Each structure stands twice: as C-alpha cells, then as structure tokens.
XYZ file of C-alpha atoms in Angstrom:
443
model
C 268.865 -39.649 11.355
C 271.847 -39.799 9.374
C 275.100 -41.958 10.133
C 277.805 -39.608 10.728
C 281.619 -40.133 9.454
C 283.735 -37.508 8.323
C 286.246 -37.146 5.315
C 289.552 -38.103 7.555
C 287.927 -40.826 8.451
C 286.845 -41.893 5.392
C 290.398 -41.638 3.991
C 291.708 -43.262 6.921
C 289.526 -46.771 6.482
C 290.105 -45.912 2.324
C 286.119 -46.347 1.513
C 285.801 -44.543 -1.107
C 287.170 -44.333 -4.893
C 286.037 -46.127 -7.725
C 289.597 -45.932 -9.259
C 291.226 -46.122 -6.123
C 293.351 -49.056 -5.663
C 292.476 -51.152 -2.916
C 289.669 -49.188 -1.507
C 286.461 -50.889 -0.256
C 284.445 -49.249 -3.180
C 286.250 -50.407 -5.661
C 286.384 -54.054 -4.088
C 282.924 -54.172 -4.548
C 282.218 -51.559 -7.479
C 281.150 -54.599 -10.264
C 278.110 -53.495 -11.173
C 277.665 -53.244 -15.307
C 275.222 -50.509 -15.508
C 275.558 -47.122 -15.049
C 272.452 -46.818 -12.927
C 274.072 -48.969 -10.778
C 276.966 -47.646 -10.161
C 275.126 -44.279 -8.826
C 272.946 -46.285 -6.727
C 275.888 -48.249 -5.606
C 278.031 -45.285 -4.543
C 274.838 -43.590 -3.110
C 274.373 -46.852 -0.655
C 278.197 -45.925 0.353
C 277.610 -42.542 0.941
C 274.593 -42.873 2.881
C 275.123 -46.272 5.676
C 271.734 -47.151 7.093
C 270.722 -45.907 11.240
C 267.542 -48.497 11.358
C 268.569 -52.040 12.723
C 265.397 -53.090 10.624
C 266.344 -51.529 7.652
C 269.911 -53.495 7.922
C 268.255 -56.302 8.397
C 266.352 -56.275 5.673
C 268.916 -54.981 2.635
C 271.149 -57.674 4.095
C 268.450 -60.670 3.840
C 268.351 -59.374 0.139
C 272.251 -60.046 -0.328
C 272.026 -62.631 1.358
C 269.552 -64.079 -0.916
C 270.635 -63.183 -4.177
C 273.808 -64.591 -2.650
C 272.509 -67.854 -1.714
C 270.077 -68.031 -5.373
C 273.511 -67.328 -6.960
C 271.495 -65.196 -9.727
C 273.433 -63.977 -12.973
C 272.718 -60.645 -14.388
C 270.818 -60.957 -17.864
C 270.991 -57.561 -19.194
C 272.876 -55.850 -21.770
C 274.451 -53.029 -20.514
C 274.815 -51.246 -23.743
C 270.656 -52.006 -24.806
C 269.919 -50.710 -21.157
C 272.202 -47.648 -21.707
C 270.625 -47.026 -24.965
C 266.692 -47.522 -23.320
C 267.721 -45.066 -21.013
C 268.718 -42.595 -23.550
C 265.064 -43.357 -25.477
C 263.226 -42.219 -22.338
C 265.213 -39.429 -21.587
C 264.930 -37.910 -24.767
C 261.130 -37.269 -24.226
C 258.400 -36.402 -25.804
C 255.297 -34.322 -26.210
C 252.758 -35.006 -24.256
C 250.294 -35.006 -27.222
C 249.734 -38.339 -29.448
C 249.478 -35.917 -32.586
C 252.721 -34.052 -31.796
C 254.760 -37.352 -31.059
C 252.949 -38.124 -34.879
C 254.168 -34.809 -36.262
C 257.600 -34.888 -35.032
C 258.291 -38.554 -35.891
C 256.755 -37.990 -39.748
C 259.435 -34.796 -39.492
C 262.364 -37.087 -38.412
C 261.999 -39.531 -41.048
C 261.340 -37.218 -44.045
C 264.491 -36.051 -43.018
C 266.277 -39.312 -42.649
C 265.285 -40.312 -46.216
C 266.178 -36.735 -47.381
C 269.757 -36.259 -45.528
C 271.694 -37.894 -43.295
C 270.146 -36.877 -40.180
C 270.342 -39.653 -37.535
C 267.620 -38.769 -35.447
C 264.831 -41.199 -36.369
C 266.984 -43.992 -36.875
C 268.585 -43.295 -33.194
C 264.712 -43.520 -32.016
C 264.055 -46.277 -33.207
C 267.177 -48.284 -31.801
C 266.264 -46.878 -28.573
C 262.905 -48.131 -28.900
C 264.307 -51.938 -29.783
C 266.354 -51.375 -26.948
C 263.523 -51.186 -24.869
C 261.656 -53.873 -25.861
C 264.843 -56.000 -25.734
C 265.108 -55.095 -22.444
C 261.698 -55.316 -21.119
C 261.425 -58.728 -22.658
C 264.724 -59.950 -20.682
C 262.767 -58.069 -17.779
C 259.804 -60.071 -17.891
C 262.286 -63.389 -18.241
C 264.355 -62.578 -15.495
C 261.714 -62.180 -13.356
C 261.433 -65.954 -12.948
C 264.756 -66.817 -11.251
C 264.381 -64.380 -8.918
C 261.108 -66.815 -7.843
C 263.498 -68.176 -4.950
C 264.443 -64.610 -3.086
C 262.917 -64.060 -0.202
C 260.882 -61.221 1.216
C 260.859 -58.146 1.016
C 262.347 -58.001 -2.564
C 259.760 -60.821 -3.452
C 257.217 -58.187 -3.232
C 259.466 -55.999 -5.469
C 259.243 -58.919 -8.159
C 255.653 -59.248 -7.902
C 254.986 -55.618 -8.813
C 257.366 -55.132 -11.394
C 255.935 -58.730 -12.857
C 252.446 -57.093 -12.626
C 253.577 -53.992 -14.574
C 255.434 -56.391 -17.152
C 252.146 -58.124 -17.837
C 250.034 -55.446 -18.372
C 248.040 -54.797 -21.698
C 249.754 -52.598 -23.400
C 253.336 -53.525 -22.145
C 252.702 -57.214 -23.496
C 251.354 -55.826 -26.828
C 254.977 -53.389 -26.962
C 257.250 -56.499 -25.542
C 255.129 -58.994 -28.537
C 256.502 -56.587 -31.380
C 259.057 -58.088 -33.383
C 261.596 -55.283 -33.643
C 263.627 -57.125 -36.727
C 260.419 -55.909 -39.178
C 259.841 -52.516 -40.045
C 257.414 -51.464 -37.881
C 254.273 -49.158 -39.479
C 255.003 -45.083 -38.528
C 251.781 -45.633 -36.224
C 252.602 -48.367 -34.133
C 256.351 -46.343 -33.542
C 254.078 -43.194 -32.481
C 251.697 -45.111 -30.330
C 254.797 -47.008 -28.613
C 256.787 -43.450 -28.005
C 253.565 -42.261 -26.332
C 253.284 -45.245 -23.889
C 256.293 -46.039 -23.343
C 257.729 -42.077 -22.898
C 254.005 -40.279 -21.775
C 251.895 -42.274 -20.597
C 254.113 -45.320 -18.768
C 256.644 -42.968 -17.852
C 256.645 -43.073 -13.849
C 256.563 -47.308 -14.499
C 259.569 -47.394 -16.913
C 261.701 -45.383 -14.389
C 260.241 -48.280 -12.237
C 261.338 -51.136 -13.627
C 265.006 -49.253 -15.261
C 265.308 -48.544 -11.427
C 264.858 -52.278 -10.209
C 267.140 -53.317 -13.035
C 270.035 -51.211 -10.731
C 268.677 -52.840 -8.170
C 269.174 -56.214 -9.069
C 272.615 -54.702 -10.942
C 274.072 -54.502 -7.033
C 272.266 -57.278 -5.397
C 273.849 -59.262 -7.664
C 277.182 -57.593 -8.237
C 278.024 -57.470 -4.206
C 276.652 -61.159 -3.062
C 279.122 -62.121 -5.932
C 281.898 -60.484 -4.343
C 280.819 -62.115 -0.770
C 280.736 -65.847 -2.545
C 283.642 -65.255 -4.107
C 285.758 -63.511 -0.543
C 283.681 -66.161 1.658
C 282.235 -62.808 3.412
C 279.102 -63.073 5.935
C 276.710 -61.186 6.541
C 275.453 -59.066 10.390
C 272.709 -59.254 12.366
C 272.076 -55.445 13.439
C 270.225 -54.232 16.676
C 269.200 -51.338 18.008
C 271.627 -48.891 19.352
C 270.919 -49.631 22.915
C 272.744 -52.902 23.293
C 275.260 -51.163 22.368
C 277.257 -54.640 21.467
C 280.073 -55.418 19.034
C 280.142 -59.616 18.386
C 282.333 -60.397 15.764
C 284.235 -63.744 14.598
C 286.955 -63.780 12.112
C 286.707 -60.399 11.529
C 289.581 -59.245 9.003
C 290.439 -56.414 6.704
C 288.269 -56.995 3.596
C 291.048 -56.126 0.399
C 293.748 -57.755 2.351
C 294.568 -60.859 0.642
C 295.003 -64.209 3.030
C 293.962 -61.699 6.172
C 293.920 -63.504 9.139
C 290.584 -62.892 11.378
C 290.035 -62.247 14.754
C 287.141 -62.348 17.372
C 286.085 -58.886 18.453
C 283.893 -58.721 21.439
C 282.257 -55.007 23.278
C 279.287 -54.072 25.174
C 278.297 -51.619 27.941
C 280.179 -53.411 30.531
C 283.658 -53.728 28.356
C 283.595 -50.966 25.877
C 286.792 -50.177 25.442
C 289.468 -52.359 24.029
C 292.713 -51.373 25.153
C 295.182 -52.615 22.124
C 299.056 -52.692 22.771
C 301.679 -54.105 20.656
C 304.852 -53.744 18.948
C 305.332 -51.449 15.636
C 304.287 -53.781 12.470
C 302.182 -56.126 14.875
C 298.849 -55.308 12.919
C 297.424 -52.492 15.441
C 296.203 -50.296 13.298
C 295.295 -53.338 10.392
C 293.008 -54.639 13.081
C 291.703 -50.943 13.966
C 290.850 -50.642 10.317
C 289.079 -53.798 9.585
C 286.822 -52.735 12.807
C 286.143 -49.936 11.058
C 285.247 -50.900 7.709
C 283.120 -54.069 9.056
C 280.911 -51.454 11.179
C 280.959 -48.822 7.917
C 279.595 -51.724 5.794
C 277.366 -53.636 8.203
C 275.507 -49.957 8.263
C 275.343 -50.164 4.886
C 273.643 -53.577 5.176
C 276.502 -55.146 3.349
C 278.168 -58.419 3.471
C 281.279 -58.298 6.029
C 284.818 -60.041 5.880
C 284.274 -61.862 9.238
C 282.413 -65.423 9.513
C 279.746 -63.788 11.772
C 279.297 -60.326 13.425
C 276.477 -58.577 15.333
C 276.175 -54.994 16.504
C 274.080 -52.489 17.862
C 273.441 -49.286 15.215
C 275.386 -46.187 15.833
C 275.545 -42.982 14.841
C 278.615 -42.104 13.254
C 282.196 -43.776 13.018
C 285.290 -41.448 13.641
C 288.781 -42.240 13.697
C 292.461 -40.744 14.482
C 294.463 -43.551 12.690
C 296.784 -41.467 9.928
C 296.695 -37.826 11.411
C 299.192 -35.773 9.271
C 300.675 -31.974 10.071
C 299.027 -29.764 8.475
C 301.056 -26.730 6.842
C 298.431 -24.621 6.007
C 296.720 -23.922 9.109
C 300.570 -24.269 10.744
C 299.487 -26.774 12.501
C 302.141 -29.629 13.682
C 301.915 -34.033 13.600
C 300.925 -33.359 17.607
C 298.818 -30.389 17.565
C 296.937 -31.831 14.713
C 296.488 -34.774 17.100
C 295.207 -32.629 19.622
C 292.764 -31.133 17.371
C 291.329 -34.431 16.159
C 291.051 -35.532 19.658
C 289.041 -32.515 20.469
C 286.961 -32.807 17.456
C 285.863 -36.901 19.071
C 285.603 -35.458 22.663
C 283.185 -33.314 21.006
C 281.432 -35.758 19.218
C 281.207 -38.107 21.994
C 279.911 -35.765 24.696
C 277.514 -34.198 22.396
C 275.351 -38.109 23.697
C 276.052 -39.670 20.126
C 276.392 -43.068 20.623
C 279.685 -43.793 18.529
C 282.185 -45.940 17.648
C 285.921 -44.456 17.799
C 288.740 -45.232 17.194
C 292.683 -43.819 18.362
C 295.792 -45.480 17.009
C 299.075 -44.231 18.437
C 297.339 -41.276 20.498
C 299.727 -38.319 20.787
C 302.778 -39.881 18.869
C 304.007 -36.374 17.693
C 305.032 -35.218 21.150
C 307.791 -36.978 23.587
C 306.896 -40.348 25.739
C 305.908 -38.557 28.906
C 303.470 -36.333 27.462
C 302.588 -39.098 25.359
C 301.949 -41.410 28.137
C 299.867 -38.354 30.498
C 297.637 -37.883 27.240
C 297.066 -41.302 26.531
C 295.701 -42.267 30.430
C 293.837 -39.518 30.597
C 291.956 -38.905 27.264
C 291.302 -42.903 28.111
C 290.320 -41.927 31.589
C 287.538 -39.071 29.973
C 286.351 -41.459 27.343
C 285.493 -44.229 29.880
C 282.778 -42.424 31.386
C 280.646 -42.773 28.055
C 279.392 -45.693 28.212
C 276.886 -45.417 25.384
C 279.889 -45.087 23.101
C 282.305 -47.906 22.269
C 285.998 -47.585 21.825
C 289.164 -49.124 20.347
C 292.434 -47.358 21.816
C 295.496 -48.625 20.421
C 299.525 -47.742 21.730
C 302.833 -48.877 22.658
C 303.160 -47.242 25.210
C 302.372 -50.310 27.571
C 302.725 -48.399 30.912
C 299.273 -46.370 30.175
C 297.527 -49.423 30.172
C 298.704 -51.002 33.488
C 297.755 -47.635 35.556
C 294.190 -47.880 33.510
C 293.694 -51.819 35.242
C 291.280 -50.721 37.785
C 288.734 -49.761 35.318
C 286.262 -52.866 35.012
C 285.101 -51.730 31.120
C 288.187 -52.058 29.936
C 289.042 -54.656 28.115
C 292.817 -54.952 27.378
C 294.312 -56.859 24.617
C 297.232 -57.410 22.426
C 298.922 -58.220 19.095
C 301.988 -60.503 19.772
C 305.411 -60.919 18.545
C 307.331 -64.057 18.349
C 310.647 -64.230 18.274
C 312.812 -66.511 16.277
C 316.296 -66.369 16.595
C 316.708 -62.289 16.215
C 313.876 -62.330 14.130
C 310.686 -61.150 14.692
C 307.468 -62.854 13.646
C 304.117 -61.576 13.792
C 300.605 -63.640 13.874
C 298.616 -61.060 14.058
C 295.834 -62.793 16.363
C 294.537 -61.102 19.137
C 295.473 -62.578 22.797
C 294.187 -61.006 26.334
C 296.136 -58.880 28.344
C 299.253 -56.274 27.789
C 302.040 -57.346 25.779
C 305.663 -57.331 27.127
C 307.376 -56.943 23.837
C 309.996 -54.296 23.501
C 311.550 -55.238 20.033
C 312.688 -51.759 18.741
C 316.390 -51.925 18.998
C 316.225 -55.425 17.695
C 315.012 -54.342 14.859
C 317.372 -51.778 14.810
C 320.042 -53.611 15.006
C 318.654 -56.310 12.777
C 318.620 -53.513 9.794
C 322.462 -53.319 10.264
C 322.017 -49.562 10.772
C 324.578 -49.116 13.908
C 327.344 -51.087 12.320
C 326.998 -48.589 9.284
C 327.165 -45.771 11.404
C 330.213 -47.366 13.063
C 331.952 -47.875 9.609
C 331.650 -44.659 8.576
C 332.878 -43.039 11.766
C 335.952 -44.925 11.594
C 336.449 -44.650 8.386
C 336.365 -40.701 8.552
C-alpha cells in the first residue's frame, strides 16, 4: 500500500525541493554523498504505511541521534569508487589482463588517461573500504535492527580476499597482476557485495545527516500505530523551518476527529494547519518531528486545500477551483481511505453566505467519516456555533490580544470559538480610510 498525497498538496506543506528555500527537503537535505541524496529524496517521495516499519527507521534515527556518530567518508574517494565499479569489466580474468596490459601500453605511449583513472578508482576503494571496516566500530552502540546491518557488512569487510585488497598499500606501485586480480574481485566477482556495502555507506550518509538536524532543532521523534486507532497525540508540535515557532498540543481520535479552528486573519491558522501536515508527512517517513512528542495511527494519504489558486487555463475561478478541490477530498474520503485532511478558509472565493452554507455543510458530510481525521479552519465563526451539537467535534481557536489598537498574536491554541472581529481595526490601523478621505477632499 502506498501513502497517498498529491502535488497541491505537496506544494501547499512546501516538502519538496532541494534548492527550494525553506522547504522541508532542503531543511534536512545534508547528506555529502550523492548516493545519499537519491536515497534521501526517495525516503521523501515514498512515506512509510506499516506502523512497524516507522517504528523501526525511527529507532535508527533515534540512535544514530543519541550515539551522535560523525560521518568518516570522503565524499570525493566514495564518488570516485563508485565510478571504478561502474565502469565494469569483463567477466573473464584473462580479458580484465588483456585490457589492463592495453591501457597502460598506452599510458606510457600517449597521454591516454585511462589506466591511470583505474587505478585511482581502485585506491579509492580501498581507501574507502578501509574507513568502512573502521567505522564499523562506533556504530557498536546502535541498536537493533541496523545492528544486524553492521554485523553483515563487518562480516563481508573481513572476508579473505577483501582483507588481502583493504592490506594493499596503495602509495607503492602495485605489480600489473595484483591490479588485474583486484579489478576481478572487486568489479566480477564481489560485485553484488560492493553495491552492498556503497549502499550502507548512503545509509549511514542519512542516518547521520537527519539525527544531526533533530539534535541540532531539538526535534523528537513518533511512536506510530496502526491505522485503526485512528489517534493524533502531539505536544509542542510546530512548523519545522520556522525559526523560534511556538508549539502546540494537538489531540484527535474517533470520538473527536475533527478540529474545528477559528481565528482572526494573521492568527497562525493556516501555520498551525501546515505544521500538522508536515509532522504527519514526516512521521510516515519515520523521521524525526518538530514537536517534543507525537503519536499517531498510519494513514493513507494526506490531502489539503490550504493555497487553492484560479486557474486560467481550465477557466476555472479562486471559488470554483475550491469547489473542485473539495470534490476531489469528498472523493478521496468516501472512497473508505482512512485520511488526514485538511481545509483552510473553505469557500473564500465566493460571498459570506454561500461561504458560511458551504462551510456547515461540507463539515456536516465530512463528520460522518469517522475513520478519517480532520482539521477545518475559518473565520467565519457562525458555522461553528450551528455545528455545536456534534459530539466529534472538537472546536478550537487561535487568539488575538489586544493592546491598545494593536493587535498581538500568541499563536497557542485555546478551546472553544473565538470572538475576535479585528478587521476594521486593522483597517483603520493601516491609515487607509484617512487616505482615502484626503484625497477626496483634496479633489
């Protein structure tokens, strides 16, 4: 089963992007080998749907984490060992002899580069399985599973003819034999165990990349459990690449899954809709979370209506595309995927009444699904006292404090439905009606 989250959504929470600023990939994209960074983006791309698989990549963080291991390796020698393999070679001894007595006739003769590339690829490798084979004792302290994971690559390491390659001394020349014997292993015969152990050199690349990010952004780590809980337990949860974020205690089940979320424009709404978000995306993933705990049952996909634009193309306007998007989650949610959504600012294209009929009862509809849990955010505060007599809904609010004429927000969560109505305030605040005042008169 695969965890299902479409491209709006996506761009909405601003997961992805290597080079784009302040997305969650690039928060924790650190890693130093290439390798890495493919198996990093392919753990983004593809969030776990096994509470036991969670589990277990998160014990892993967890423990490089807590071992606080550093990352030995040379990216370049790596880069330039995985180059060596992938070069290949014949599958017969006397060809590999053949083509390497070829290579450096020529090197000798011109200025062809090929046997002298080899060769530094080959160094490269032993450099590199030798820092292996080293590294492989600080890792004594993580736990299981990944302890089994050091035990086989250690056994691989320690072989025969492995030792004999890793005990060459690659600053004397070494004899045309040895280099053909080497090639052979290390490219033929060894080939399935050196994509091994390159591969669990990435894998110790993130581990240790991403618990370095948690240390350093005081992130914890979830507990998942199977979708039928269906539970949402978080404390201090916050937006992850928001600097100084202030957390908040999230709480959902079966009997209260929907939060009802009111408050006044620039409150934090949709700032607390987003850090939901991301914390569920990446506690799929089995990754550490900006909250100080957080537990959840699995689901099956994440979608959101948070940023919906109009959409020229298809002629589509800022409220019909809202109507679509709703659609596409009603969809979704009847289709007995158990999901978490999320609405911001349902139907704020159209005027307050039909804002305030679709709001109640697309709320209404999605109340019946129970196996699903939901965040519905507006400002329209009125929706929320005719929805009181529904028992799983939860409702809360972000508050505004007022100072003077100034607003102030905390952004902490409180129960209930707010009363603030701060809109012309702010209005007037801004000076905009005197302006408009001044330049009437003045025409």
């Amino acid at each position: 089963m695969n965890f299902s989250i479409d491209k709006q959504t996506q761009d909405e929470l601003n997961l992805m992007g290597k080079f784009r600023q302040g997305s969650v990939y690039h928060l924790f994209s650190r890693v130093k080998t290439q390798g890495g960074e493919r198996l990093l983006e392919q753990m983004f791309r593809q969030p776990l749907t096994s509470h036991q698989e969670i589990n277990t990549r998160s014990s892993i963080f967890r423990s490089f984490g807590e071992a606080a291991v550093v990352f030995p390796f040379d990216p370049q020698q790596v880069s330039l060992m995985r180059e060596f393999l992938d070069a290949g070679s014949s599958k017969s001894a006397g060809r590999i002899l053949v083509n390497a007595v070829v290579k450096k006739t020529m090197a000798s003769l011109t200025r062809d580069t090929a046997y002298k590339k080899n060769l530094r690829g080959l160094q490269a490798a032993i450099v590199t399985l030798n820092k292996c084979h080293s590294f492989l004792g600080s890792l004594q302290t993580i736990n299981a599973p990944f302890s089994e994971r050091v035990k086989e690559i250690s056994q691989l390491l320690s072989g025969k003819e492995l030792t004999a390659i890793r005990d060459t001394d690659i600053y004397r020349a070494l004899p045309l034999k040895k280099l053909v014997s080497f090639n052979y292993i290390l490219k033929v015969k060894f080939s399935r165990e050196m994509e091994n152990i390159l591969h669990f050199i990435h894998e110790t690349d993130v581990y240790i990349s991403v618990s370095d990010t948690a240390r350093q952004k005081e992130f914890g780590y979830a507990t998942a459990f199977p979708a039928e809980n269906n539970l949402l337990d978080a404390t201090g949860l916050r937006h992850p690449c928001i600097d100084a974020a202030i957390g908040n205690n999230i709480k959902m089940d079966s009997s209260s899954n929907i939060l009802f979320l009111t408050g006044a424009n620039m409150a934090g709404k949709s700032t607390l809709m987003k850090s939901v978000g991301i914390g569920m995306y990446l506690a799929h993933m089995g990754f550490p979370v900006a909250a100080t705990k957080m537990e959840f049952s699995v689901r099956e996909g994440l979608y959101s209506s948070i940023n919906v634009a109009d959409n020229i193309g298809l002629g589509y306007s800022h409220f019909y595309a809202e109507v679509v998007r709703v659609k596409q989650a009603a969809d979704a949610t009847a289709g007995g995927k158990r999901l978490m959504l999320l609405f911001d600012e349902l139907f704020k294209g159209t005027n307050v009444k039909d804002a305030y009929d679709g709001t109640l009862a697309v709320t209404q509809g999605f109340a019946e699904y129970r196996e699903c849990l939901f965040i519905v955010s507006t400002h329209i505060i009125e929706v929320g006292e005719a929805l009181n007599e529904r028992h799983n809904i939860r409702f809360v609010y972000m508050p505004t404090v007022m100072e003077g004429h100034k607003p102030r927000y905390t952004y902490r969560l409180k129960e209930g439905i707010t009363e603030d109505r701060q809109g012309m305030m702010i209005i007037a605040n801004e000076g905009i009606l005197e302006m408009l005042n001044e330049e009437a008169s003045g025409q």
